[in-house]
PDB file of C-alpha atoms in Angstrom:
ATOM      1  CA  MET A  28    -196.828-203.357  87.563  1.00  0.00           C
ATOM      2  CA  SER A  29    -199.494-205.850  88.443  1.00  0.00           C
ATOM      3  CA  GLN A  30    -202.496-206.328  86.220  1.00  0.00           C
ATOM      4  CA  ALA A  31    -204.744-206.655  89.286  1.00  0.00           C
ATOM      5  CA  SER A  32    -206.773-203.532  90.162  1.00  0.00           C
ATOM      6  CA  PRO A  33    -205.793-201.874  93.451  1.00  0.00           C
ATOM      7  CA  ARG A  34    -208.070-202.943  96.282  1.00  0.00           C
ATOM      8  CA  ARG A  35    -211.049-200.837  97.292  1.00  0.00           C
ATOM      9  CA  LEU A  36    -211.927-200.032 100.869  1.00  0.00           C
ATOM     10  CA  PRO A  37    -214.739-202.088 102.395  1.00  0.00           C
ATOM     11  CA  ARG A  38    -218.122-200.361 102.631  1.00  0.00           C
ATOM     12  CA  GLY A  39    -219.204-198.973 105.971  1.00  0.00           C
ATOM     13  CA  ARG A  40    -217.117-199.095 109.114  1.00  0.00           C
ATOM     14  CA  HIS A  41    -213.841-200.987 109.010  1.00  0.00           C
ATOM     15  CA  ALA A  42    -210.830-201.631 111.208  1.00  0.00           C
ATOM     16  CA  LEU A  43    -208.209-200.329 108.809  1.00  0.00           C
ATOM     17  CA  SER A  44    -205.701-197.848 110.188  1.00  0.00           C
ATOM     18  CA  ARG A  45    -205.426-194.372 108.724  1.00  0.00           C
ATOM     19  CA  SER A  46    -202.081-195.246 107.129  1.00  0.00           C
ATOM     20  CA  GLU A  47    -203.628-198.324 105.487  1.00  0.00           C
ATOM     21  CA  VAL A  48    -206.537-196.258 104.159  1.00  0.00           C
ATOM     22  CA  GLU A  49    -204.099-193.726 102.736  1.00  0.00           C
ATOM     23  CA  ARG A  50    -202.053-196.482 101.121  1.00  0.00           C
ATOM     24  CA  VAL A  51    -205.142-197.940  99.447  1.00  0.00           C
ATOM     25  CA  HIS A  52    -206.205-194.496  98.220  1.00  0.00           C
ATOM     26  CA  ARG A  53    -202.706-193.737  96.950  1.00  0.00           C
ATOM     27  CA  ASP A  54    -202.541-197.012  95.014  1.00  0.00           C
ATOM     28  CA  ARG A  55    -205.963-196.414  93.463  1.00  0.00           C
ATOM     29  CA  LEU A  56    -205.141-192.837  92.498  1.00  0.00           C
ATOM     30  CA  CYS A  57    -201.810-193.799  90.921  1.00  0.00           C
ATOM     31  CA  ALA A  58    -203.481-196.552  88.888  1.00  0.00           C
ATOM     32  CA  ALA A  59    -206.275-194.172  87.887  1.00  0.00           C
ATOM     33  CA  MET A  60    -203.765-191.539  86.772  1.00  0.00           C
ATOM     34  CA  ALA A  61    -202.039-194.064  84.510  1.00  0.00           C
ATOM     35  CA  ALA A  62    -205.335-195.309  83.078  1.00  0.00           C
ATOM     36  CA  ALA A  63    -206.755-191.829  82.437  1.00  0.00           C
ATOM     37  CA  MET A  64    -203.648-190.707  80.576  1.00  0.00           C
ATOM     38  CA  THR A  65    -203.891-193.698  78.266  1.00  0.00           C
ATOM     39  CA  GLU A  66    -207.046-192.083  76.895  1.00  0.00           C
ATOM     40  CA  LYS A  67    -206.451-188.356  77.296  1.00  0.00           C
ATOM     41  CA  GLY A  68    -202.715-187.851  77.731  1.00  0.00           C
ATOM     42  CA  TYR A  69    -201.172-185.879  80.578  1.00  0.00           C
ATOM     43  CA  VAL A  70    -202.332-182.468  79.367  1.00  0.00           C
ATOM     44  CA  GLY A  71    -205.903-183.595  78.758  1.00  0.00           C
ATOM     45  CA  THR A  72    -206.250-185.479  82.051  1.00  0.00           C
ATOM     46  CA  SER A  73    -207.813-183.555  84.922  1.00  0.00           C
ATOM     47  CA  VAL A  74    -207.873-184.295  88.631  1.00  0.00           C
ATOM     48  CA  GLU A  75    -211.597-184.951  88.177  1.00  0.00           C
ATOM     49  CA  ASP A  76    -210.827-187.657  85.594  1.00  0.00           C
ATOM     50  CA  VAL A  77    -208.547-189.364  88.114  1.00  0.00           C
ATOM     51  CA  LEU A  78    -211.100-189.099  90.930  1.00  0.00           C
ATOM     52  CA  LYS A  79    -213.856-190.664  88.825  1.00  0.00           C
ATOM     53  CA  ARG A  80    -211.674-193.625  87.904  1.00  0.00           C
ATOM     54  CA  ALA A  81    -210.272-194.128  91.396  1.00  0.00           C
ATOM     55  CA  LYS A  82    -213.630-193.571  93.149  1.00  0.00           C
ATOM     56  CA  VAL A  83    -211.795-191.494  95.721  1.00  0.00           C
ATOM     57  CA  SER A  84    -212.989-188.149  97.091  1.00  0.00           C
ATOM     58  CA  ARG A  85    -211.375-184.836  96.192  1.00  0.00           C
ATOM     59  CA  GLN A  86    -210.651-184.299  99.875  1.00  0.00           C
ATOM     60  CA  SER A  87    -208.765-187.610 100.022  1.00  0.00           C
ATOM     61  CA  PHE A  88    -206.843-186.719  96.857  1.00  0.00           C
ATOM     62  CA  TYR A  89    -205.605-183.410  98.243  1.00  0.00           C
ATOM     63  CA  GLY A  90    -204.830-185.054 101.541  1.00  0.00           C
ATOM     64  CA  LEU A  91    -202.261-187.137  99.668  1.00  0.00           C
ATOM     65  CA  PHE A  92    -201.164-184.977  96.730  1.00  0.00           C
ATOM     66  CA  SER A  93    -200.707-181.260  96.230  1.00  0.00           C
ATOM     67  CA  SER A  94    -201.495-181.309  92.501  1.00  0.00           C
ATOM     68  CA  LYS A  95    -201.999-183.424  89.387  1.00  0.00           C
ATOM     69  CA  LEU A  96    -198.231-183.358  88.849  1.00  0.00           C
ATOM     70  CA  ASP A  97    -197.630-184.597  92.394  1.00  0.00           C
ATOM     71  CA  CYS A  98    -199.944-187.558  91.727  1.00  0.00           C
ATOM     72  CA  PHE A  99    -198.231-188.190  88.400  1.00  0.00           C
ATOM     73  CA  MET A 100    -194.818-188.324  90.082  1.00  0.00           C
ATOM     74  CA  ALA A 101    -196.143-190.790  92.656  1.00  0.00           C
ATOM     75  CA  ALA A 102    -197.522-192.969  89.845  1.00  0.00           C
ATOM     76  CA  PHE A 103    -194.192-192.723  88.028  1.00  0.00           C
ATOM     77  CA  ASP A 104    -192.305-193.870  91.129  1.00  0.00           C
ATOM     78  CA  LYS A 105    -194.802-196.694  91.648  1.00  0.00           C
ATOM     79  CA  ALA A 106    -194.151-197.957  88.127  1.00  0.00           C
ATOM     80  CA  ILE A 107    -190.381-197.749  88.645  1.00  0.00           C
ATOM     81  CA  GLU A 108    -190.550-199.609  91.955  1.00  0.00           C
ATOM     82  CA  VAL A 109    -192.267-202.611  90.402  1.00  0.00           C
ATOM     83  CA  LEU A 110    -190.211-202.461  87.211  1.00  0.00           C
ATOM     84  CA  ARG A 111    -186.988-202.605  89.204  1.00  0.00           C
ATOM     85  CA  ARG A 112    -188.263-205.590  91.155  1.00  0.00           C
ATOM     86  CA  ARG A 113    -189.045-207.402  87.895  1.00  0.00           C
ATOM     87  CA  LEU A 114    -185.620-206.631  86.448  1.00  0.00           C
ATOM     88  CA  GLU A 115    -183.709-207.579  89.579  1.00  0.00           C
ATOM     89  CA  GLY A 116    -185.485-210.898  89.817  1.00  0.00           C
ATOM     90  CA  ALA A 117    -184.913-211.711  86.148  1.00  0.00           C
ATOM     91  CA  ALA A 118    -181.214-210.790  86.209  1.00  0.00           C
ATOM     92  CA  GLU A 119    -180.475-213.015  89.194  1.00  0.00           C
ATOM     93  CA  GLY A 120    -179.338-216.589  88.757  1.00  0.00           C
ATOM     94  CA  GLY A 121    -176.776-218.310  86.594  1.00  0.00           C
ATOM     95  CA  GLY A 122    -175.751-217.828  83.015  1.00  0.00           C
ATOM     96  CA  ASP A 123    -173.360-215.560  81.198  1.00  0.00           C
ATOM     97  CA  PRO A 124    -174.005-211.796  80.759  1.00  0.00           C
ATOM     98  CA  ALA A 125    -175.874-212.343  77.491  1.00  0.00           C
ATOM     99  CA  GLU A 126    -178.238-214.836  79.115  1.00  0.00           C
ATOM    100  CA  ARG A 127    -178.851-212.560  82.086  1.00  0.00           C
ATOM    101  CA  PHE A 128    -179.525-209.656  79.729  1.00  0.00           C
ATOM    102  CA  GLU A 129    -182.004-211.709  77.729  1.00  0.00           C
ATOM    103  CA  ARG A 130    -183.931-212.623  80.880  1.00  0.00           C
ATOM    104  CA  ALA A 131    -183.932-209.036  82.132  1.00  0.00           C
ATOM    105  CA  PHE A 132    -184.884-207.507  78.789  1.00  0.00           C
ATOM    106  CA  THR A 133    -187.686-210.024  78.267  1.00  0.00           C
ATOM    107  CA  ALA A 134    -188.991-209.198  81.747  1.00  0.00           C
ATOM    108  CA  TYR A 135    -188.793-205.477  80.910  1.00  0.00           C
ATOM    109  CA  LEU A 136    -190.838-205.894  77.733  1.00  0.00           C
ATOM    110  CA  GLU A 137    -193.393-208.085  79.509  1.00  0.00           C
ATOM    111  CA  ALA A 138    -193.717-205.556  82.324  1.00  0.00           C
ATOM    112  CA  LEU A 139    -194.438-202.786  79.810  1.00  0.00           C
ATOM    113  CA  ALA A 140    -196.853-204.955  77.814  1.00  0.00           C
ATOM    114  CA  SER A 141    -198.773-206.098  80.901  1.00  0.00           C
ATOM    115  CA  GLU A 142    -199.374-202.535  82.108  1.00  0.00           C
ATOM    116  CA  PRO A 143    -199.931-200.260  79.081  1.00  0.00           C
ATOM    117  CA  GLY A 144    -201.096-197.381  81.292  1.00  0.00           C
ATOM    118  CA  TYR A 145    -197.962-197.305  83.418  1.00  0.00           C
ATOM    119  CA  ALA A 146    -195.820-197.983  80.344  1.00  0.00           C
ATOM    120  CA  ARG A 147    -197.260-194.957  78.576  1.00  0.00           C
ATOM    121  CA  LEU A 148    -196.826-192.851  81.708  1.00  0.00           C
ATOM    122  CA  PHE A 149    -193.187-193.922  82.013  1.00  0.00           C
ATOM    123  CA  LEU A 150    -192.186-193.608  78.351  1.00  0.00           C
ATOM    124  CA  VAL A 151    -194.530-191.109  76.698  1.00  0.00           C
ATOM    125  CA  GLU A 152    -196.466-188.814  79.033  1.00  0.00           C
ATOM    126  CA  VAL A 153    -193.435-188.100  81.200  1.00  0.00           C
ATOM    127  CA  TYR A 154    -192.271-185.571  78.603  1.00  0.00           C
ATOM    128  CA  ALA A 155    -195.578-183.690  78.742  1.00  0.00           C
ATOM    129  CA  ALA A 156    -195.487-183.486  82.543  1.00  0.00           C
ATOM    130  CA  GLY A 157    -192.643-180.948  82.567  1.00  0.00           C
ATOM    131  CA  PRO A 158    -189.023-180.522  83.712  1.00  0.00           C
ATOM    132  CA  GLU A 159    -189.358-182.272  87.077  1.00  0.00           C
ATOM    133  CA  ALA A 160    -190.718-185.416  85.452  1.00  0.00           C
ATOM    134  CA  VAL A 161    -188.160-185.333  82.633  1.00  0.00           C
ATOM    135  CA  GLN A 162    -185.353-185.016  85.170  1.00  0.00           C
ATOM    136  CA  ARG A 163    -186.699-188.018  87.068  1.00  0.00           C
ATOM    137  CA  ARG A 164    -186.856-189.986  83.814  1.00  0.00           C
ATOM    138  CA  SER A 165    -183.240-189.049  83.106  1.00  0.00           C
ATOM    139  CA  GLU A 166    -182.190-190.304  86.541  1.00  0.00           C
ATOM    140  CA  ILE A 167    -183.901-193.624  85.893  1.00  0.00           C
ATOM    141  CA  GLN A 168    -182.143-193.949  82.539  1.00  0.00           C
ATOM    142  CA  HIS A 169    -178.828-193.410  84.323  1.00  0.00           C
ATOM    143  CA  ASP A 170    -179.699-196.055  86.932  1.00  0.00           C
ATOM    144  CA  LEU A 171    -180.685-198.554  84.236  1.00  0.00           C
ATOM    145  CA  ALA A 172    -177.414-197.947  82.391  1.00  0.00           C
ATOM    146  CA  ALA A 173    -175.462-198.485  85.621  1.00  0.00           C
ATOM    147  CA  GLY A 174    -177.347-201.730  86.222  1.00  0.00           C
ATOM    148  CA  LEU A 175    -176.603-202.911  82.691  1.00  0.00           C
ATOM    149  CA  ALA A 176    -172.921-202.080  83.131  1.00  0.00           C
ATOM    150  CA  GLU A 177    -172.806-204.152  86.311  1.00  0.00           C
ATOM    151  CA  MET A 178    -174.558-207.043  84.570  1.00  0.00           C
ATOM    152  CA  MET A 179    -172.103-206.904  81.661  1.00  0.00           C
ATOM    153  CA  GLY A 180    -169.049-206.591  83.906  1.00  0.00           C
ATOM    154  CA  ALA A 181    -168.218-203.242  82.312  1.00  0.00           C
ATOM    155  CA  THR A 182    -165.500-201.402  84.196  1.00  0.00           C
ATOM    156  CA  GLY A 183    -163.864-199.120  81.627  1.00  0.00           C
ATOM    157  CA  GLU A 184    -165.361-195.783  80.625  1.00  0.00           C
ATOM    158  CA  PRO A 185    -165.915-196.767  76.954  1.00  0.00           C
ATOM    159  CA  ALA A 186    -167.861-199.888  77.957  1.00  0.00           C
ATOM    160  CA  ARG A 187    -169.944-197.994  80.500  1.00  0.00           C
ATOM    161  CA  PHE A 188    -170.727-195.369  77.875  1.00  0.00           C
ATOM    162  CA  ALA A 189    -171.744-198.144  75.466  1.00  0.00           C
ATOM    163  CA  CYS A 190    -174.197-199.379  78.118  1.00  0.00           C
ATOM    164  CA  GLN A 191    -175.693-195.882  78.282  1.00  0.00           C
ATOM    165  CA  VAL A 192    -176.101-195.945  74.508  1.00  0.00           C
ATOM    166  CA  VAL A 193    -177.866-199.327  74.646  1.00  0.00           C
ATOM    167  CA  VAL A 194    -180.318-198.120  77.310  1.00  0.00           C
ATOM    168  CA  SER A 195    -181.051-194.909  75.380  1.00  0.00           C
ATOM    169  CA  ALA A 196    -181.534-196.835  72.133  1.00  0.00           C
ATOM    170  CA  VAL A 197    -183.888-199.316  73.789  1.00  0.00           C
ATOM    171  CA  GLY A 198    -185.954-196.434  75.183  1.00  0.00           C
ATOM    172  CA  ALA A 199    -186.227-194.872  71.738  1.00  0.00           C
ATOM    173  CA  MET A 200    -187.223-198.200  70.183  1.00  0.00           C
ATOM    174  CA  VAL A 201    -189.907-199.252  72.658  1.00  0.00           C
ATOM    175  CA  THR A 202    -191.591-195.856  72.962  1.00  0.00           C
ATOM    176  CA  PRO A 203    -193.382-195.824  69.558  1.00  0.00           C
ATOM    177  CA  ALA A 204    -194.888-199.268  70.193  1.00  0.00           C
ATOM    178  CA  VAL A 205    -196.085-198.224  73.645  1.00  0.00           C
ATOM    179  CA  ALA A 206    -197.475-194.941  72.290  1.00  0.00           C
ATOM    180  CA  ALA A 207    -199.400-196.880  69.634  1.00  0.00           C
ATOM    181  CA  GLY A 208    -200.575-199.510  72.105  1.00  0.00           C
ATOM    182  CA  ASP A 209    -199.011-202.180  69.887  1.00  0.00           C
ATOM    183  CA  MET A 210    -197.833-204.775  72.379  1.00  0.00           C
ATOM    184  CA  ALA A 211    -197.086-207.338  69.668  1.00  0.00           C
ATOM    185  CA  ALA A 212    -194.603-204.896  68.120  1.00  0.00           C
ATOM    186  CA  LEU A 213    -193.191-204.217  71.579  1.00  0.00           C
ATOM    187  CA  ARG A 214    -192.546-207.905  72.279  1.00  0.00           C
ATOM    188  CA  ALA A 215    -191.133-208.390  68.768  1.00  0.00           C
ATOM    189  CA  LEU A 216    -188.222-206.104  69.701  1.00  0.00           C
ATOM    190  CA  GLY A 217    -186.879-208.747  72.081  1.00  0.00           C
ATOM    191  CA  PRO A 218    -184.965-211.106  69.755  1.00  0.00           C
ATOM    192  CA  PRO A 219    -183.205-208.478  67.577  1.00  0.00           C
ATOM    193  CA  VAL A 220    -182.162-206.377  70.564  1.00  0.00           C
ATOM    194  CA  VAL A 221    -180.841-209.443  72.411  1.00  0.00           C
ATOM    195  CA  GLU A 222    -178.911-210.542  69.325  1.00  0.00           C
ATOM    196  CA  HIS A 223    -177.375-207.087  68.920  1.00  0.00           C
ATOM    197  CA  VAL A 224    -176.275-207.061  72.554  1.00  0.00           C
ATOM    198  CA  ARG A 225    -174.684-210.466  72.012  1.00  0.00           C
ATOM    199  CA  LEU A 226    -172.723-209.002  69.079  1.00  0.00           C
ATOM    200  CA  LEU A 227    -171.599-206.082  71.232  1.00  0.00           C
ATOM    201  CA  LEU A 228    -170.489-208.481  73.950  1.00  0.00           C
ATOM    202  CA  ARG A 229    -168.495-210.575  71.504  1.00  0.00           C
ATOM    203  CA  SER A 230    -166.793-207.440  70.222  1.00  0.00           C
ATOM    204  CA  GLY A 231    -165.861-206.406  73.780  1.00  0.00           C
ATOM    205  CA  ALA A 232    -167.738-203.122  73.485  1.00  0.00           C
ATOM    206  CA  LEU A 233    -169.866-203.778  76.583  1.00  0.00           C
ATOM    207  CA  ASN A 234    -167.504-205.587  78.913  1.00  0.00           C
ATOM    208  CA  SER A 235    -164.061-204.055  78.587  1.00  0.00           C
TER     209      SER A 235
END
């Protein structure tokens, strides 16, 4: 979830391949979808709103996406792709499970705070987009819980379930701050959540 705006195509004739042009358009449309929903929400955002922000033609839009929902799902997957890369990078390296969790959770909060549009798309507007989007969100929650279990060394069913609870609780806690656009409140969740996970680790709830 980079803060940099997606690149625009050069004016006039250029040597870019069709696949490169489509990639640029897709990136711009996904970013525009996230930005438009920050102001209007999923329901209030139209394809026209996205086109105006992306500066991409309607023909190009429908050459890539079948509908507003299709574009939303592409933007959702784009956010997840970069979020996963941030988390994987932060969790790598030395340290005990608590230290690795702290690095990963801090990276997660910073990723959300640095891209409020994608954060809102991922945590808030996904529920307005309908069953397909909610199901995708549920799959991501499951993947995050599995990643946490691996990080904690959780092998038993109770510990793996506890990891699911932690991921669900974190989602519930960060969503109001993202919905309100309060990134200071979002970042402030870091220390208490990390400390609680340390307590759970000491009790054996997350790594048995």
